[in-house]
PDB file of C-alpha atoms in Angstrom:
ATOM      1  CA  ASP A   1     -16.352  42.813   2.047  1.00  0.00           C
ATOM      2  CA  LEU A   2     -19.693  42.372   0.530  1.00  0.00           C
ATOM      3  CA  HIS A   3     -21.748  45.459  -0.213  1.00  0.00           C
ATOM      4  CA  LEU A   4     -25.355  44.784   0.519  1.00  0.00           C
ATOM      5  CA  SER A   5     -28.156  47.229  -0.005  1.00  0.00           C
ATOM      6  CA  LEU A   6     -30.765  47.125   2.799  1.00  0.00           C
ATOM      7  CA  ARG A   7     -33.861  44.955   2.464  1.00  0.00           C
ATOM      8  CA  ARG A   8     -35.828  47.969   1.798  1.00  0.00           C
ATOM      9  CA  GLN A   9     -33.495  49.089  -1.031  1.00  0.00           C
ATOM     10  CA  ARG A  10     -35.212  47.704  -4.093  1.00  0.00           C
ATOM     11  CA  GLN A  11     -38.678  49.003  -2.807  1.00  0.00           C
ATOM     12  CA  MET A  12     -37.229  52.509  -2.014  1.00  0.00           C
ATOM     13  CA  CYS A  13     -35.690  52.688  -5.403  1.00  0.00           C
ATOM     14  CA  ILE A  14     -38.978  52.419  -7.158  1.00  0.00           C
ATOM     15  CA  ARG A  15     -41.269  54.186  -4.474  1.00  0.00           C
ATOM     16  CA  ASP A  16     -39.174  57.420  -4.671  1.00  0.00           C
ATOM     17  CA  ARG A  17     -39.355  57.697  -8.523  1.00  0.00           C
ATOM     18  CA  PRO A  18     -41.781  60.203 -10.245  1.00  0.00           C
ATOM     19  CA  GLN A  19     -45.089  58.708 -11.077  1.00  0.00           C
ATOM     20  CA  SER A  20     -44.507  59.116 -14.928  1.00  0.00           C
ATOM     21  CA  GLU A  21     -41.197  57.161 -14.554  1.00  0.00           C
ATOM     22  CA  LYS A  22     -42.957  54.410 -12.492  1.00  0.00           C
ATOM     23  CA  ILE A  23     -45.382  53.869 -15.226  1.00  0.00           C
ATOM     24  CA  LYS A  24     -42.587  53.649 -17.974  1.00  0.00           C
ATOM     25  CA  LEU A  25     -40.532  51.350 -15.808  1.00  0.00           C
ATOM     26  CA  SER A  26     -43.585  49.049 -14.990  1.00  0.00           C
ATOM     27  CA  ARG A  27     -43.907  48.363 -18.779  1.00  0.00           C
ATOM     28  CA  LEU A  28     -40.435  46.969 -19.132  1.00  0.00           C
ATOM     29  CA  GLU A  29     -39.399  43.435 -19.140  1.00  0.00           C
ATOM     30  CA  THR A  30     -35.886  41.887 -18.841  1.00  0.00           C
ATOM     31  CA  VAL A  31     -34.417  39.121 -20.821  1.00  0.00           C
ATOM     32  CA  ASN A  32     -32.012  37.266 -18.524  1.00  0.00           C
ATOM     33  CA  LYS A  33     -28.980  35.309 -19.228  1.00  0.00           C
ATOM     34  CA  ILE A  34     -26.204  33.229 -17.322  1.00  0.00           C
ATOM     35  CA  GLU A  35     -23.412  35.753 -16.409  1.00  0.00           C
ATOM     36  CA  ASP A  36     -20.472  35.919 -18.850  1.00  0.00           C
ATOM     37  CA  PHE A  37     -17.747  34.058 -16.886  1.00  0.00           C
ATOM     38  CA  ALA A  38     -15.129  31.983 -18.533  1.00  0.00           C
ATOM     39  CA  TYR A  39     -15.901  28.939 -16.310  1.00  0.00           C
ATOM     40  CA  ILE A  40     -19.457  28.776 -17.677  1.00  0.00           C
ATOM     41  CA  ASP A  41     -19.248  26.551 -20.681  1.00  0.00           C
ATOM     42  CA  GLU A  42     -21.635  26.054 -23.714  1.00  0.00           C
ATOM     43  CA  SER A  43     -23.181  22.973 -22.222  1.00  0.00           C
ATOM     44  CA  ALA A  44     -24.234  24.985 -19.178  1.00  0.00           C
ATOM     45  CA  ARG A  45     -25.771  27.603 -21.443  1.00  0.00           C
ATOM     46  CA  GLU A  46     -27.697  25.004 -23.278  1.00  0.00           C
ATOM     47  CA  LYS A  47     -28.899  23.438 -20.036  1.00  0.00           C
ATOM     48  CA  PHE A  48     -30.055  26.936 -19.070  1.00  0.00           C
ATOM     49  CA  GLY A  49     -32.324  26.843 -22.072  1.00  0.00           C
ATOM     50  CA  LYS A  50     -34.529  29.514 -23.283  1.00  0.00           C
ATOM     51  CA  LEU A  51     -33.731  32.944 -21.722  1.00  0.00           C
ATOM     52  CA  PRO A  52     -36.302  33.741 -19.136  1.00  0.00           C
ATOM     53  CA  ILE A  53     -38.302  36.981 -19.209  1.00  0.00           C
ATOM     54  CA  HIS A  54     -39.131  38.877 -15.983  1.00  0.00           C
ATOM     55  CA  PRO A  55     -40.696  42.201 -15.194  1.00  0.00           C
ATOM     56  CA  LEU A  56     -38.294  44.975 -14.353  1.00  0.00           C
ATOM     57  CA  ILE A  57     -40.591  46.054 -11.596  1.00  0.00           C
ATOM     58  CA  ARG A  58     -41.916  43.191  -9.552  1.00  0.00           C
ATOM     59  CA  THR A  59     -44.285  42.688  -6.625  1.00  0.00           C
ATOM     60  CA  HIS A  60     -42.751  41.123  -3.567  1.00  0.00           C
ATOM     61  CA  PRO A  61     -45.021  38.155  -2.758  1.00  0.00           C
ATOM     62  CA  ASP A  62     -44.744  38.579   1.083  1.00  0.00           C
ATOM     63  CA  THR A  63     -44.911  42.391   1.385  1.00  0.00           C
ATOM     64  CA  GLY A  64     -46.870  43.286  -1.798  1.00  0.00           C
ATOM     65  CA  ARG A  65     -44.374  46.116  -2.363  1.00  0.00           C
ATOM     66  CA  LYS A  66     -43.213  47.046  -5.870  1.00  0.00           C
ATOM     67  CA  ALA A  67     -39.413  46.786  -6.422  1.00  0.00           C
ATOM     68  CA  ILE A  68     -36.902  46.971  -9.145  1.00  0.00           C
ATOM     69  CA  TYR A  69     -35.864  43.489 -10.133  1.00  0.00           C
ATOM     70  CA  VAL A  70     -32.732  43.377 -12.212  1.00  0.00           C
ATOM     71  CA  HIS A  71     -29.190  42.061 -12.061  1.00  0.00           C
ATOM     72  CA  PRO A  72     -27.012  44.096 -14.534  1.00  0.00           C
ATOM     73  CA  GLY A  73     -24.663  41.101 -14.986  1.00  0.00           C
ATOM     74  CA  LYS A  74     -27.343  38.705 -16.042  1.00  0.00           C
ATOM     75  CA  LEU A  75     -29.356  41.203 -18.188  1.00  0.00           C
ATOM     76  CA  GLU A  76     -29.251  40.160 -21.739  1.00  0.00           C
ATOM     77  CA  LYS A  77     -31.609  43.075 -22.827  1.00  0.00           C
ATOM     78  CA  LEU A  78     -34.843  44.720 -22.240  1.00  0.00           C
ATOM     79  CA  VAL A  79     -37.559  43.236 -24.366  1.00  0.00           C
ATOM     80  CA  GLY A  80     -37.739  45.210 -27.517  1.00  0.00           C
ATOM     81  CA  MET A  81     -34.345  46.942 -27.133  1.00  0.00           C
ATOM     82  CA  GLU A  82     -30.765  46.244 -28.139  1.00  0.00           C
ATOM     83  CA  PRO A  83     -28.409  44.930 -25.336  1.00  0.00           C
ATOM     84  CA  ALA A  84     -26.232  48.232 -25.243  1.00  0.00           C
ATOM     85  CA  GLU A  85     -29.297  50.410 -25.029  1.00  0.00           C
ATOM     86  CA  SER A  86     -30.668  48.148 -22.327  1.00  0.00           C
ATOM     87  CA  GLN A  87     -27.540  48.255 -20.237  1.00  0.00           C
ATOM     88  CA  TYR A  88     -27.405  52.060 -20.608  1.00  0.00           C
ATOM     89  CA  ILE A  89     -31.003  52.457 -19.386  1.00  0.00           C
ATOM     90  CA  ILE A  90     -30.490  49.998 -16.453  1.00  0.00           C
ATOM     91  CA  GLN A  91     -27.171  51.531 -15.324  1.00  0.00           C
ATOM     92  CA  THR A  92     -28.682  55.099 -15.574  1.00  0.00           C
ATOM     93  CA  LEU A  93     -31.565  54.010 -13.434  1.00  0.00           C
ATOM     94  CA  LEU A  94     -29.379  52.275 -10.825  1.00  0.00           C
ATOM     95  CA  ASP A  95     -27.044  55.291 -10.753  1.00  0.00           C
ATOM     96  CA  LYS A  96     -30.044  57.496  -9.839  1.00  0.00           C
ATOM     97  CA  VAL A  97     -31.561  55.429  -7.232  1.00  0.00           C
ATOM     98  CA  LEU A  98     -28.588  53.547  -5.479  1.00  0.00           C
ATOM     99  CA  THR A  99     -27.695  56.070  -2.849  1.00  0.00           C
ATOM    100  CA  PRO A 100     -25.499  55.807   0.228  1.00  0.00           C
ATOM    101  CA  ASP A 101     -28.486  56.196   2.546  1.00  0.00           C
ATOM    102  CA  ILE A 102     -29.871  52.864   1.573  1.00  0.00           C
ATOM    103  CA  CYS A 103     -26.709  50.850   1.380  1.00  0.00           C
ATOM    104  CA  TYR A 104     -25.131  48.549   3.919  1.00  0.00           C
ATOM    105  CA  ARG A 105     -21.519  47.296   3.565  1.00  0.00           C
ATOM    106  CA  HIS A 106     -20.799  44.253   5.595  1.00  0.00           C
ATOM    107  CA  LYS A 107     -17.315  43.860   7.138  1.00  0.00           C
ATOM    108  CA  TRP A 108     -16.726  40.195   7.327  1.00  0.00           C
ATOM    109  CA  ARG A 109     -15.522  38.462  10.547  1.00  0.00           C
ATOM    110  CA  LYS A 110     -14.784  34.740  10.943  1.00  0.00           C
ATOM    111  CA  GLY A 111     -17.974  32.848  11.416  1.00  0.00           C
ATOM    112  CA  ASP A 112     -20.366  35.362   9.935  1.00  0.00           C
ATOM    113  CA  LEU A 113     -23.396  34.147   8.138  1.00  0.00           C
ATOM    114  CA  LEU A 114     -25.290  36.590   5.951  1.00  0.00           C
ATOM    115  CA  LEU A 115     -28.775  35.768   4.377  1.00  0.00           C
ATOM    116  CA  CYS A 116     -30.356  37.829   1.719  1.00  0.00           C
ATOM    117  CA  ASP A 117     -33.667  37.941   0.049  1.00  0.00           C
ATOM    118  CA  ASN A 118     -32.826  38.626  -3.592  1.00  0.00           C
ATOM    119  CA  ARG A 119     -36.318  39.678  -4.348  1.00  0.00           C
ATOM    120  CA  ALA A 120     -35.705  42.869  -2.203  1.00  0.00           C
ATOM    121  CA  VAL A 121     -31.880  43.234  -2.031  1.00  0.00           C
ATOM    122  CA  LEU A 122     -29.214  44.103  -4.705  1.00  0.00           C
ATOM    123  CA  HIS A 123     -25.811  42.867  -3.769  1.00  0.00           C
ATOM    124  CA  LEU A 124     -22.283  43.445  -5.070  1.00  0.00           C
ATOM    125  CA  ALA A 125     -19.030  41.712  -4.188  1.00  0.00           C
ATOM    126  CA  HIS A 126     -16.192  44.149  -3.899  1.00  0.00           C
ATOM    127  CA  HIS A 127     -12.751  42.904  -4.798  1.00  0.00           C
ATOM    128  CA  ASP A 128     -11.081  44.869  -1.978  1.00  0.00           C
ATOM    129  CA  TYR A 129      -9.452  41.896  -0.298  1.00  0.00           C
ATOM    130  CA  ASP A 130      -6.153  39.951  -0.756  1.00  0.00           C
ATOM    131  CA  LEU A 131      -7.142  37.502  -3.667  1.00  0.00           C
ATOM    132  CA  ASN A 132      -4.305  35.301  -2.443  1.00  0.00           C
ATOM    133  CA  GLU A 133      -6.020  34.707   0.846  1.00  0.00           C
ATOM    134  CA  GLY A 134      -8.878  32.760  -0.807  1.00  0.00           C
ATOM    135  CA  ARG A 135     -12.298  32.446   0.492  1.00  0.00           C
ATOM    136  CA  ILE A 136     -15.026  29.835   0.902  1.00  0.00           C
ATOM    137  CA  MET A 137     -18.572  30.838   0.039  1.00  0.00           C
ATOM    138  CA  HIS A 138     -21.563  28.635  -0.004  1.00  0.00           C
ATOM    139  CA  ARG A 139     -24.645  29.737  -1.923  1.00  0.00           C
ATOM    140  CA  ILE A 140     -28.043  28.277  -1.544  1.00  0.00           C
ATOM    141  CA  LEU A 141     -30.889  29.010  -3.881  1.00  0.00           C
ATOM    142  CA  ILE A 142     -34.354  28.155  -2.643  1.00  0.00           C
ATOM    143  CA  LYS A 143     -36.953  27.681  -5.332  1.00  0.00           C
ATOM    144  CA  GLY A 144     -39.368  30.586  -5.480  1.00  0.00           C
ATOM    145  CA  GLU A 145     -42.318  31.947  -7.368  1.00  0.00           C
ATOM    146  CA  ARG A 146     -42.029  33.417 -10.794  1.00  0.00           C
ATOM    147  CA  PRO A 147     -41.659  37.262 -10.571  1.00  0.00           C
ATOM    148  CA  VAL A 148     -44.903  39.251 -11.251  1.00  0.00           C
TER     149      VAL A 148
END
């Protein structure tokens, strides 16, 4: 199963926050890294180069809606904060805003194809399947615009 938040999720997450919190969040920027997996070696990290910085709250280029734009596994830190403090702030925020009414959990069937707009959707792979069965997944990244 793949737990996918509905397209509107990231927008709803920020839309429903108090105005004072929206202002604070809109000032934050994320420093992003390659995820910490054993199969990612030092040469891949060097190829990645300088860690990119993105706004925590971005504007979707097609809809104009504000949205939370963060991947906890790729968050090195928030600009001006230590990594542990940054992870705590982001996890606290996500715990508040990721509610069941805006989540979608896909039940995979043979032949399924699922497309996601990562500018508007948070996704999480659950490990609630038999790992001995194996699975094939193809991921395509389309070059996009720099988050603003």
